[in-house]
Coordinates of C-alpha atoms in Angstrom, one line a residue:
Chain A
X1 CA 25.9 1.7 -20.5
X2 CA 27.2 4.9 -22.4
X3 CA 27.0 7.9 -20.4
X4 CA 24.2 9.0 -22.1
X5 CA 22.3 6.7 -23.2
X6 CA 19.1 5.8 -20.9
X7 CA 17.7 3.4 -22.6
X8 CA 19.2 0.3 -24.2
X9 CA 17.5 -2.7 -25.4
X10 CA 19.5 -5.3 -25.4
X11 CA 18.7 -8.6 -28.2
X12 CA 14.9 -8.4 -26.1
X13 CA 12.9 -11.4 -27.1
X14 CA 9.3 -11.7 -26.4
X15 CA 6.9 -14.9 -26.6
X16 CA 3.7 -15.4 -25.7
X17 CA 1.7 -18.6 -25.2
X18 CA -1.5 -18.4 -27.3
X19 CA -3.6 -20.5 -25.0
X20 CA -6.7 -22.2 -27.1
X21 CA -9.7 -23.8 -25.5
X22 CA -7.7 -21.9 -22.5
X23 CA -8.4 -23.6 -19.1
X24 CA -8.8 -21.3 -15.9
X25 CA -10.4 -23.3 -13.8
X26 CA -10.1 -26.7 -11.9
X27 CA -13.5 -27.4 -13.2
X28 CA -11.8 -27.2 -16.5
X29 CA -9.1 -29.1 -15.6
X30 CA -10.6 -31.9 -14.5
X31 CA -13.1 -32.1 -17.6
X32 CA -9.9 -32.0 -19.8
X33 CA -8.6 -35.1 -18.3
X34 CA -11.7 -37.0 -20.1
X35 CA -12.6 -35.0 -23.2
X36 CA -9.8 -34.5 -25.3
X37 CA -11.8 -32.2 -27.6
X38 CA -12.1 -30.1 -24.7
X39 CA -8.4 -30.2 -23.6
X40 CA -6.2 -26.8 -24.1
X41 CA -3.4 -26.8 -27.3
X42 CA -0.8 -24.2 -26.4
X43 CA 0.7 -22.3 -29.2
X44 CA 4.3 -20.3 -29.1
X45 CA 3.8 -17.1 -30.9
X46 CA 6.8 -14.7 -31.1
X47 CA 6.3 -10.8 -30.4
X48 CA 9.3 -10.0 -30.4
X49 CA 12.5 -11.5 -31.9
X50 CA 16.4 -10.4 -31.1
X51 CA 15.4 -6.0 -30.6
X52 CA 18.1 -3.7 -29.8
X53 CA 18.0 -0.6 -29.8
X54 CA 19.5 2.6 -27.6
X55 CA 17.7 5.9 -26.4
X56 CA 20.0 8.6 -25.2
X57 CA 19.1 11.6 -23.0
X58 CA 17.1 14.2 -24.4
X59 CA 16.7 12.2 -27.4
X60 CA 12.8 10.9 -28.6
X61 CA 12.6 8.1 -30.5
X62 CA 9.3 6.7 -32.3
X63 CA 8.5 3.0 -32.1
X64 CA 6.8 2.6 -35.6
X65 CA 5.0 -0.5 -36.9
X66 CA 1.0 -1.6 -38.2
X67 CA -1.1 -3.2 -35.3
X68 CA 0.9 -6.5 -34.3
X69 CA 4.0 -5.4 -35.1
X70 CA 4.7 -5.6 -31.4
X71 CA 5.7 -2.3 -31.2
X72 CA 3.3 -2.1 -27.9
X73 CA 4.6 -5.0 -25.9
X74 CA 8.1 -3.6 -26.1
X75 CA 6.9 -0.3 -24.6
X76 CA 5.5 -3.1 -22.1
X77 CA 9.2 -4.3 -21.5
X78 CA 10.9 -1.1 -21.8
X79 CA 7.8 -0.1 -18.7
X80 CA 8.5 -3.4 -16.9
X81 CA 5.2 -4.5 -16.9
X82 CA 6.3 -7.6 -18.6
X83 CA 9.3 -9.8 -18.5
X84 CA 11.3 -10.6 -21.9
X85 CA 12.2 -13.9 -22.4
X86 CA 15.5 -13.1 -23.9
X87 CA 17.8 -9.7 -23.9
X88 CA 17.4 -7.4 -21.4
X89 CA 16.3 -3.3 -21.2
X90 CA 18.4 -1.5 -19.0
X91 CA 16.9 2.0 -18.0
X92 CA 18.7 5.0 -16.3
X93 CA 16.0 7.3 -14.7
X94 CA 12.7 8.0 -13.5
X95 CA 10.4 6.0 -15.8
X96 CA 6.4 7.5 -16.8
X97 CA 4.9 5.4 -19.1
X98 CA 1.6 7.3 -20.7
X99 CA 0.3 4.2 -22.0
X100 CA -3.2 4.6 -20.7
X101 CA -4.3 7.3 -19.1
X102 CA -5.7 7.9 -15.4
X103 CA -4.7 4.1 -14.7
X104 CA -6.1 4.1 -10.8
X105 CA -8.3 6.6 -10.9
X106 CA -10.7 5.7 -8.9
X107 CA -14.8 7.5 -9.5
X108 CA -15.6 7.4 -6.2
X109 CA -12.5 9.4 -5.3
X110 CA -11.8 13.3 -5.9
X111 CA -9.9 15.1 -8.1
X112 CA -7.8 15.7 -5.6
X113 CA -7.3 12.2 -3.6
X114 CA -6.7 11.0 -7.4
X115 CA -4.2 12.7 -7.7
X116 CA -2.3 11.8 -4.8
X117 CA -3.1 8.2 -5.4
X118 CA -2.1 8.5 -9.4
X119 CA 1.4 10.0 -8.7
X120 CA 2.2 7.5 -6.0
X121 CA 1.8 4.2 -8.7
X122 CA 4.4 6.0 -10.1
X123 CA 6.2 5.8 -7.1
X124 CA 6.2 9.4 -6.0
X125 CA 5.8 10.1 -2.1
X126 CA 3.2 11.8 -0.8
X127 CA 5.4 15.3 0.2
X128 CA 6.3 15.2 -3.1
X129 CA 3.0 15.1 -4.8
X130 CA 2.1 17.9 -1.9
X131 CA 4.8 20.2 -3.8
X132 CA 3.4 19.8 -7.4
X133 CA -0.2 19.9 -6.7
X134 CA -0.6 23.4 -7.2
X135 CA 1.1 23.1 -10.5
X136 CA -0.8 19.9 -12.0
X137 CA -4.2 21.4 -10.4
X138 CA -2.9 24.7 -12.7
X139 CA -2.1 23.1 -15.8
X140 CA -5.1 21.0 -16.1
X141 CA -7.2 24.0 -15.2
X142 CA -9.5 22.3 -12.9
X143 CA -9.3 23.9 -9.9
X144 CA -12.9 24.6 -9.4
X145 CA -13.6 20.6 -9.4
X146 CA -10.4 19.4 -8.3
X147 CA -12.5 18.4 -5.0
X148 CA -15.5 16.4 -6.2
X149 CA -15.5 13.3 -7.6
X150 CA -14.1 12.2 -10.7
X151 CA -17.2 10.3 -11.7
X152 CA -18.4 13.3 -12.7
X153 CA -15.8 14.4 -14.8
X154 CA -16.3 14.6 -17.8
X155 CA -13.9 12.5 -20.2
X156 CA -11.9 15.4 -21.2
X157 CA -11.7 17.1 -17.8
X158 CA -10.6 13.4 -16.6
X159 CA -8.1 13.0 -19.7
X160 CA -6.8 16.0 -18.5
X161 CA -5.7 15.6 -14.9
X162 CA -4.2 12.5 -15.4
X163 CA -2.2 13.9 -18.8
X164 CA -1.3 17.0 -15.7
X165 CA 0.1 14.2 -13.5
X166 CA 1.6 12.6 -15.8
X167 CA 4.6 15.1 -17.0
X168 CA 4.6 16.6 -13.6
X169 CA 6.3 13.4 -12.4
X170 CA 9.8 14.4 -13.3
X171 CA 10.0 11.4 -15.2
X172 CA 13.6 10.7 -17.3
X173 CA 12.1 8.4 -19.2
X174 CA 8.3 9.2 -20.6
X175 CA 6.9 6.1 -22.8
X176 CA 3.9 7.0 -24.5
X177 CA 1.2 5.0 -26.8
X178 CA 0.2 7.3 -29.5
X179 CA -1.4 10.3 -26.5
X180 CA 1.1 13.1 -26.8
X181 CA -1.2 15.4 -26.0
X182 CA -5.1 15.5 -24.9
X183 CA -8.4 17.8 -24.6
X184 CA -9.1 20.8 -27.1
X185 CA -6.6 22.4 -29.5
X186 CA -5.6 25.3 -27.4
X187 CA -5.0 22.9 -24.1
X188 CA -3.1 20.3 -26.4
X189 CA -1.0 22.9 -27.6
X190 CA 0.3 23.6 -23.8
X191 CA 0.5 20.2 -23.7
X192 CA 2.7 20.4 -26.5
X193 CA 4.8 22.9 -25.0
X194 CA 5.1 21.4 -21.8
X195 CA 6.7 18.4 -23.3
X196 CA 9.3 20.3 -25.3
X197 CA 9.8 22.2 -22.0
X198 CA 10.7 18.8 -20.5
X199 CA 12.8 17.7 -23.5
X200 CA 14.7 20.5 -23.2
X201 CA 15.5 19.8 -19.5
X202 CA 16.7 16.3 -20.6
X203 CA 13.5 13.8 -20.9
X204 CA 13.8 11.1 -23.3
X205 CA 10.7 10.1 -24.7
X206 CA 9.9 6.7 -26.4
X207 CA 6.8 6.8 -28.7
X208 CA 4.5 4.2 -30.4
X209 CA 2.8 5.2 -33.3
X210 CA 1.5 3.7 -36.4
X211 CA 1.2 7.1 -37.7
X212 CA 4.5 8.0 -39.3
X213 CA 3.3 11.6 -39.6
X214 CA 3.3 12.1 -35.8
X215 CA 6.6 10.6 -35.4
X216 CA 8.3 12.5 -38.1
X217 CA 6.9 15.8 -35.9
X218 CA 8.3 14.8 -32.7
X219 CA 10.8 12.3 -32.9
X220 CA 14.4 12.3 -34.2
X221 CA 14.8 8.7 -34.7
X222 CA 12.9 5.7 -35.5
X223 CA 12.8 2.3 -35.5
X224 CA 10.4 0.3 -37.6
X225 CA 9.2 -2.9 -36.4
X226 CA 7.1 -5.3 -38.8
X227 CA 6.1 -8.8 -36.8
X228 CA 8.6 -8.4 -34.2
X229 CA 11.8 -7.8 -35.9
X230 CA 13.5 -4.1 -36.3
X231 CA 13.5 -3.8 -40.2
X232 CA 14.6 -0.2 -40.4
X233 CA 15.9 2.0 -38.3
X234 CA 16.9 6.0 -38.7
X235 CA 17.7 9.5 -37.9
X236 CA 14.9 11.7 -39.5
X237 CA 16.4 14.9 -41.7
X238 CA 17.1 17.9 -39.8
X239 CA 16.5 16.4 -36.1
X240 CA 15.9 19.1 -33.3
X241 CA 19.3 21.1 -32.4
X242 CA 19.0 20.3 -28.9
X243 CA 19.7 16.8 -29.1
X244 CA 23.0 16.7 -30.1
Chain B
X1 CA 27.1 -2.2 -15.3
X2 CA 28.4 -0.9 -12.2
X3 CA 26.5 2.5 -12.6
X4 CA 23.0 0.8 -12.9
X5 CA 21.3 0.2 -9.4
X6 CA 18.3 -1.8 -9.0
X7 CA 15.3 -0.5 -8.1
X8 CA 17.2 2.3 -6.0
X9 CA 15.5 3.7 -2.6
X10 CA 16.3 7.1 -3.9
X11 CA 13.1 7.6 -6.9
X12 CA 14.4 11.0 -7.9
X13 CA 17.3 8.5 -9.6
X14 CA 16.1 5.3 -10.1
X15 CA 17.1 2.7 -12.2
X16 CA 15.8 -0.8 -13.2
X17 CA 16.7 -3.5 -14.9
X18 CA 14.6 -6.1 -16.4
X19 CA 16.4 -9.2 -17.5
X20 CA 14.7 -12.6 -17.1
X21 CA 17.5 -13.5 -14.8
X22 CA 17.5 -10.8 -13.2
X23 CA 16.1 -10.8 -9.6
X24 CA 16.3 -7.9 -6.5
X25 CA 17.7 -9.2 -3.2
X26 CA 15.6 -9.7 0.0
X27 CA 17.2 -6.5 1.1
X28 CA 16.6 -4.4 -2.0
X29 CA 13.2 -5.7 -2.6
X30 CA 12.7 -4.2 1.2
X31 CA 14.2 -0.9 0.0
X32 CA 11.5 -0.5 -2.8
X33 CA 8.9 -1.6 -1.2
X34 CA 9.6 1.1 1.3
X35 CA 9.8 3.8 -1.2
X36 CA 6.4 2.5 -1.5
X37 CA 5.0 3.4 1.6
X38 CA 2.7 6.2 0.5
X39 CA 1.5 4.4 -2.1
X40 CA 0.3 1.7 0.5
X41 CA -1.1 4.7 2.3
X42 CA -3.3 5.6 -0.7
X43 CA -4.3 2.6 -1.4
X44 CA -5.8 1.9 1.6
X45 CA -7.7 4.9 2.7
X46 CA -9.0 4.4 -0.9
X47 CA -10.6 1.0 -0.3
X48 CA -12.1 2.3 3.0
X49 CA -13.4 5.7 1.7
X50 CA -14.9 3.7 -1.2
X51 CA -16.4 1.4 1.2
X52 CA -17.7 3.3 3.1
X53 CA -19.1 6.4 1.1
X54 CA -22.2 7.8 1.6
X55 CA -22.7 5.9 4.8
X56 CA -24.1 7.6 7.9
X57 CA -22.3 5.8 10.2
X58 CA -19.2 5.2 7.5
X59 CA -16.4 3.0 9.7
X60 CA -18.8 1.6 12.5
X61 CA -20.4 -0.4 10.3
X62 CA -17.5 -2.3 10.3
X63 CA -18.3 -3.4 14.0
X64 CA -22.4 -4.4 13.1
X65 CA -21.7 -8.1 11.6
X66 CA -19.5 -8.9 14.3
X67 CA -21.4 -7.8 17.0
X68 CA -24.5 -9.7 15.7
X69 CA -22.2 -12.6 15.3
X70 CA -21.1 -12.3 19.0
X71 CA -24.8 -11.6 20.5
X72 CA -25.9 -14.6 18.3
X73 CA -23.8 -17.3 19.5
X74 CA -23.7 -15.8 23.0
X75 CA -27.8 -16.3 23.1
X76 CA -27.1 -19.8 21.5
X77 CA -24.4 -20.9 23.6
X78 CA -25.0 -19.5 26.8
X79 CA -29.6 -19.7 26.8
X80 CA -29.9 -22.4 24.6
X81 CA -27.3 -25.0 25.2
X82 CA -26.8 -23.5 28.4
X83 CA -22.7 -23.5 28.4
X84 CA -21.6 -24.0 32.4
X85 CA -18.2 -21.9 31.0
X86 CA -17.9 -18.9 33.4
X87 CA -17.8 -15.7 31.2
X88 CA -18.7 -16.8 27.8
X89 CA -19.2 -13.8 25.8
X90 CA -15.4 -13.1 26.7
X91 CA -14.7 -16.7 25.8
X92 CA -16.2 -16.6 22.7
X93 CA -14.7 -13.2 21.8
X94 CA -11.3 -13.9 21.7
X95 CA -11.7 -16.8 19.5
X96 CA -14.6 -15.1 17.5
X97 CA -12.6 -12.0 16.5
X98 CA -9.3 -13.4 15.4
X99 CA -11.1 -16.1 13.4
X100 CA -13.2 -12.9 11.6
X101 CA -9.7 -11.2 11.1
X102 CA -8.5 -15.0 9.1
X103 CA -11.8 -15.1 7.2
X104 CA -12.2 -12.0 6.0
X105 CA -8.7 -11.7 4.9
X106 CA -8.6 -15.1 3.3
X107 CA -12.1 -14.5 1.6
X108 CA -11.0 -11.1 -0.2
X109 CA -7.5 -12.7 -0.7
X110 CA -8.9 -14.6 -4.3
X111 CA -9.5 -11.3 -6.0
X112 CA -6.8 -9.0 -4.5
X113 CA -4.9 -9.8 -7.8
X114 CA -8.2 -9.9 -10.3
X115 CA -9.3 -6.8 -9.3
X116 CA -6.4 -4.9 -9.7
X117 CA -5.5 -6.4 -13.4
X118 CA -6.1 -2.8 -14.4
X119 CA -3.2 -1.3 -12.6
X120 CA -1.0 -4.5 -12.8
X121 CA -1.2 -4.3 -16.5
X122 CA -0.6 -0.6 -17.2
X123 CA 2.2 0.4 -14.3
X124 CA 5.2 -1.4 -12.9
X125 CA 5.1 -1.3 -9.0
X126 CA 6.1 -4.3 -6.7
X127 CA 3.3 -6.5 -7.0
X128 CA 3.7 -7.4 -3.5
X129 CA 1.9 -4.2 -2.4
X130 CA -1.4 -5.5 -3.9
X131 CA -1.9 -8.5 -1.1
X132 CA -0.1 -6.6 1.3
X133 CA -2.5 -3.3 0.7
X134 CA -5.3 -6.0 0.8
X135 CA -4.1 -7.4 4.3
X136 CA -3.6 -3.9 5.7
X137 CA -7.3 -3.2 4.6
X138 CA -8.6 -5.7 6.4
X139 CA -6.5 -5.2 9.4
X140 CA -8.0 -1.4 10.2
X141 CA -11.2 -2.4 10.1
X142 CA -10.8 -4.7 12.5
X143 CA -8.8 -3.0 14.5
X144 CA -12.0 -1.4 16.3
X145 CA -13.5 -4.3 17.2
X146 CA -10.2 -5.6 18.8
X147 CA -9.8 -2.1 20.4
X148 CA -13.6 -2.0 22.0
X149 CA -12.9 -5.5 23.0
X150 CA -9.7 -3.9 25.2
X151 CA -12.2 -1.5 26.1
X152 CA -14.7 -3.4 27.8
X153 CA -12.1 -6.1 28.5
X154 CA -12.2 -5.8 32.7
X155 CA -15.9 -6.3 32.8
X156 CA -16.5 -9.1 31.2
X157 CA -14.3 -11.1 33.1
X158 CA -11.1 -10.0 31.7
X159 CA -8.0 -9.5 34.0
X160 CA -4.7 -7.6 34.0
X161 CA -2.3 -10.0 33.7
X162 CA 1.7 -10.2 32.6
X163 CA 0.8 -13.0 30.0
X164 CA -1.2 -10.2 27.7
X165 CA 2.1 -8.7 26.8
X166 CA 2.5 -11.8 24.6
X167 CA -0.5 -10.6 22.5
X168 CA 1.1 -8.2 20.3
X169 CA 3.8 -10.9 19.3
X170 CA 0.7 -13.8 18.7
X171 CA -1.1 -11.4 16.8
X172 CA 2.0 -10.4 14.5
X173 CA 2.8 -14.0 14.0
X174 CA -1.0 -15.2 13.3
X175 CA -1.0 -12.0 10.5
X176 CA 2.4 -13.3 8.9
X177 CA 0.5 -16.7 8.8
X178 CA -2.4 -15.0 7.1
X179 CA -0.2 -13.2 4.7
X180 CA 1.0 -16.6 3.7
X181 CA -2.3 -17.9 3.2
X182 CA -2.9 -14.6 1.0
X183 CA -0.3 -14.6 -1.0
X184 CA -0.8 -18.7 -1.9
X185 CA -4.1 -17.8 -2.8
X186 CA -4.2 -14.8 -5.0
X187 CA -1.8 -16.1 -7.2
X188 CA -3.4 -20.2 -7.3
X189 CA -6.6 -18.3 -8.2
X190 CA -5.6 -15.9 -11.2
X191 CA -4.6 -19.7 -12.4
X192 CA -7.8 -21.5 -11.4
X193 CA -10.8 -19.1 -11.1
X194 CA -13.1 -21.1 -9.4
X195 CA -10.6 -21.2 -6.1
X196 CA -12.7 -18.9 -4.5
X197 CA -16.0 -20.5 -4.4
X198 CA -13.7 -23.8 -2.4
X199 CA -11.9 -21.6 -0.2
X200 CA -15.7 -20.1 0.6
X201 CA -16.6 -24.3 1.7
X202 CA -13.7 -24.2 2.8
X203 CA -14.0 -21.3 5.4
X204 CA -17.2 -22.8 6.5
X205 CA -15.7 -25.8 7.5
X206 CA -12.8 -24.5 9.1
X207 CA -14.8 -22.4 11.5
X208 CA -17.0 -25.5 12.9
X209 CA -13.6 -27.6 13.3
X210 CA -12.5 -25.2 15.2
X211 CA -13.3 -24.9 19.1
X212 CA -14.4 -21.3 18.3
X213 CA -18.2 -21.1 19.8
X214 CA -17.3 -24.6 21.5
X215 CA -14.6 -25.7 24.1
X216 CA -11.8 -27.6 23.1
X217 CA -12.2 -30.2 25.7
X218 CA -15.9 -31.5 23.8
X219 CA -13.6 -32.4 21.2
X220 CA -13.6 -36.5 21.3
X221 CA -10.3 -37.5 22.8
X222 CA -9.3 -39.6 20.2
X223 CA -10.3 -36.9 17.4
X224 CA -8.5 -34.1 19.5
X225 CA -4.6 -34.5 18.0
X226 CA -5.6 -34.3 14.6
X227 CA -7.9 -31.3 15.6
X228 CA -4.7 -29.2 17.3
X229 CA -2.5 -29.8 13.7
X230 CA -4.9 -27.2 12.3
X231 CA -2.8 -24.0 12.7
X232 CA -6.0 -22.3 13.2
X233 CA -7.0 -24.2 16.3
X234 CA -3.5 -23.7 17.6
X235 CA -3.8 -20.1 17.4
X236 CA -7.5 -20.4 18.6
X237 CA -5.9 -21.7 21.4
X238 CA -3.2 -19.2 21.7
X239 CA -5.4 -16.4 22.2
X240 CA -7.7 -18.1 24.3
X241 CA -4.7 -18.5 26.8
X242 CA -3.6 -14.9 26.6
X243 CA -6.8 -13.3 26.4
X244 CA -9.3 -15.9 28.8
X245 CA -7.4 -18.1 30.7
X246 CA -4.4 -16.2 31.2
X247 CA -1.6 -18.5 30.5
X248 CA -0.3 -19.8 27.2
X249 CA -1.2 -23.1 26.3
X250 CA 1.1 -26.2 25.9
X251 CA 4.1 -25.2 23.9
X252 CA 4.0 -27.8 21.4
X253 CA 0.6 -25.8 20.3
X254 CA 2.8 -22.2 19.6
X255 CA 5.7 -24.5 18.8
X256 CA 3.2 -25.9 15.3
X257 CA 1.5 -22.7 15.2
X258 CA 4.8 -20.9 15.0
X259 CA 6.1 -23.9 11.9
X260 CA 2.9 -23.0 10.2
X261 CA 3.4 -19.7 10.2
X262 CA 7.3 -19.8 9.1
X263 CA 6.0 -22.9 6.5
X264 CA 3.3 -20.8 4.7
X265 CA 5.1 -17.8 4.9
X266 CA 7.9 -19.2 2.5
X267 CA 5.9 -21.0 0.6
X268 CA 3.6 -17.9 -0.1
X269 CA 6.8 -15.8 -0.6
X270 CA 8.4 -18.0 -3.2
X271 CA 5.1 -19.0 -5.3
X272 CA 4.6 -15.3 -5.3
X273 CA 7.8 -14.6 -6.3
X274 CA 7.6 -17.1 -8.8
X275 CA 5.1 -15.7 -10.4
X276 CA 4.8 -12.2 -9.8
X277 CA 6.5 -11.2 -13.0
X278 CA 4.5 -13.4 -15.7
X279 CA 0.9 -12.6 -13.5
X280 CA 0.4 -10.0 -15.6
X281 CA -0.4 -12.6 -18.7
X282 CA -2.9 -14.5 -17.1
X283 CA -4.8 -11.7 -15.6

């Protein structure tokens, strides 16, 4: 690995197995064995086919692509959340993928105990969420319910926290699926800020879009992927002076 | 790639890898899963808060089924078919409790993984923390009853004797066995859904071919050596020993109860290794 590159995608190769008539059961099992109609046909499908690809640090790149282009399952990869079959993604750094948002929440649980159970998915300790809390309790402006449940949150207020915890995670490395920012205009414009605050500091972002508008506003490079193969790849005109 | 450290105890600077061949150590799988302590924490006194929310006696319910378990068989055993055993509630406590400790575990084990697909599908952590956070659940609650049993232990017959020092290590080796059992199970039934509804007959069964409420010498002779190769009447047996009759029984019985618990310990270790990484397609 370069020295600054902190992402590289290495010939990645994804396939699933579309299961039909898909069996999950010993029930369905042992039916199978005397109903052929009934038995399961596996099908290889290919998401992904021979990727590579580098991020370097600092630099955003946008992962672009119409729905199927697999463009989502190698943000999967890159997250380690699934396994390629092929290639390999080496990453350097603390990796936050924003692919859903408030993954773990729990309703039952408060604002606050969220929070602490959030950040340490992520594989932050506890003394170290104790540090930030302040901060993510300040930026997602929820101090006054920061100790009830969540289940009465509101989805905004909810989006919110979990967008707070999020890039208050230190992360290298941030993955996102098309959220960049959340809530009204004037809260996603700190969101906003607060990334190219952390940009400036050195994160990396990866982003999937199918919108090559937002791309084009926050990425400096692109790769375009259309049924699992990259067929274009580029640096967009004039890309931010920081990055270089 | 010399620079590039797996899965690194150090978060502020950590560093994966993913390749298909790609696989941590024993040792570094140890390191991350300590970095994952807290996490464990969380996840714990998250299942128990949720459990237990808006109760008015929140944690002690914990102790209710077990002590009408206990007060049940004691009135059926001891008034009905008039057991001659000397101290029988003790008797059937230590039997009683560490089967409840198997069972529960084992029951919730089926959905540890299910339940969880959320988070498995949306965050990379160690999927080993999901059974062992589910283990660790189950373990706490239980830990009062076992404590209350202590606590009461001299007057119902109990005595201070050197053999109880051998608890702690029976105990640690009949939860490594459980873990086994745990791990073989939540990954057989993200694969076959209907596991849990047999391991449910199955629990059933276990319970009344094991001298639990009964003694082990009712067992027909001839029955009794195929009885004792069930790891859970060995350590039935084991606690009885420490806990009633204050010696350890024979040791061919902690000898198999020790081979089952190395057995399914590996076994549960390498199917869940096995299949930790593609899980997350079934779910």
């Amino acid at each position: 690995m370069r020295g600054d590159e902190v992402v590289r995608v290495e010939h990645v190769t994804k396939e699933f197995v579309l299961k039909h008539n898909h069996v999950d059961s010993l029930k369905g099992r042992f039916v199978g064995l005397f109903k052929r109609r009934m038995r399961p046909r596996h099908e290889h499908f290919l998401a992904l086919s021979d990727v590579s690809f580098t991020v370097r640090r600092g630099e955003a790149v946008g992962l672009m692509g119409r729905n199927g282009s697999g463009k989502s399952t190698l943000l999967q990869i890159i997250a380690g959340i699934l396994r390629p079959t092929a290639g390999q993604v080496v990453t350097h750094g603390r990796v936050a993928p924003l692919i859903e948002l408030g993954v773990g929440f729990h309703p039952e649980l408060t604002g606050e105990e969220n929070v602490y159970l959030n950040a340490s998915l992520y594989g932050l300790r506890n003394k170290d969420v104790r540090r930030r809390f302040r901060d993510i309790v300040a930026f997602s402006e929820l101090a006054h319910f920061i100790d009830t449940p969540v289940k009465n949150y509101s989805s905004g207020m909810y989006m919110r926290l979990a967008f707070a915890i999020a890039v208050h995670l230190d992360p290298e490395i941030l993955l996102a699926d098309e959220i960049l920012a959340v809530g009204d205009a004037s809260f996603q414009q700190k969101c906003r800020e607060k990334i190219a605050s952390l940009r400036r500091g050195g994160m990396s972002i990866v982003l999937v879009s199918h919108s090559e508008q937002q791309v084009r506003s926050v990425c400096d490079s692109y790769v375009r992927l259309d049924k699992g193969r990259v067929v274009e790849s580029g640096v967009f005109k004039a890309p931010a002076a920081h990055v270089r | 790639m010399d620079q590039v450290a797996i899965a690194s105890a150090s978060l502020m600077s950590e560093s994966l890898t993913h390749h298909p061949t790609a696989r941590l150590t024993p040792l570094q799988g140890l390191r991350a899963l300590a970095a994952y302590g807290d996490m464990l924490k969380n996840f714990v006194r998250k299942d128990i808060q949720v459990r237990y929310q808006g109760a008015a006696l929140g944690f002690l319910w914990s102790l209710i089924n077990p002590l009408v378990m206990i007060g049940l068989y004691i009135f059926v055993f001891s008034d009905v078919f008039k057991s001659t055993l000397p101290y029988y509630p003790l008797y059937l406590m230590a039997g009683l409790l560490h089967w409840n400790l198997f069972s529960q575990i084992t029951g919730q084990s089926c959905d540890t993984l299910l339940s969880n697909a959320g988070l498995i599908k949306k965050i990379y952590f160690p999927r080993l923390l999901v059974p062992i956070s589910s283990v660790l659940f189950n373990v706490v609650l239980w830990l009062l009853a076992i404590v209350l049993l202590f606590l009461i232990y001299p007057f119902i017959g109990g005595q201070a004797r050197w053999v109880l020092l051998a608890y702690p290590v029976a105990l640690a080796a009949f939860l490594l066995f459980t873990f086994g059992v745990t791990l073989i199970l939540s990954v057989l039934n993200v694969l076959f859904r209907d596991l849990k509804h047999l391991v449910d007959v199955a629990l059933l069964f276990l319970f009344w071919v094991t001298p639990i409420v009964y003694q082990y010498h009712r067992i027909p002779p001839h029955l009794r050596d195929a009885f004792a190769l069930s790891p859970l009447v060995e350590y039935v047996l084991i606690f009885r020993g420490i806990l009633y009759a204050g010696q350890l029984p024979d040791w061919h019985i902690m000898g198999a109860a020790l081979t089952w618990t190395a057995a399914t310990l590996t076994l549960g270790l390498f199917v869940f290794h096995r299949y930790a990484d593609s899980l997350v397609e079934h779910l």
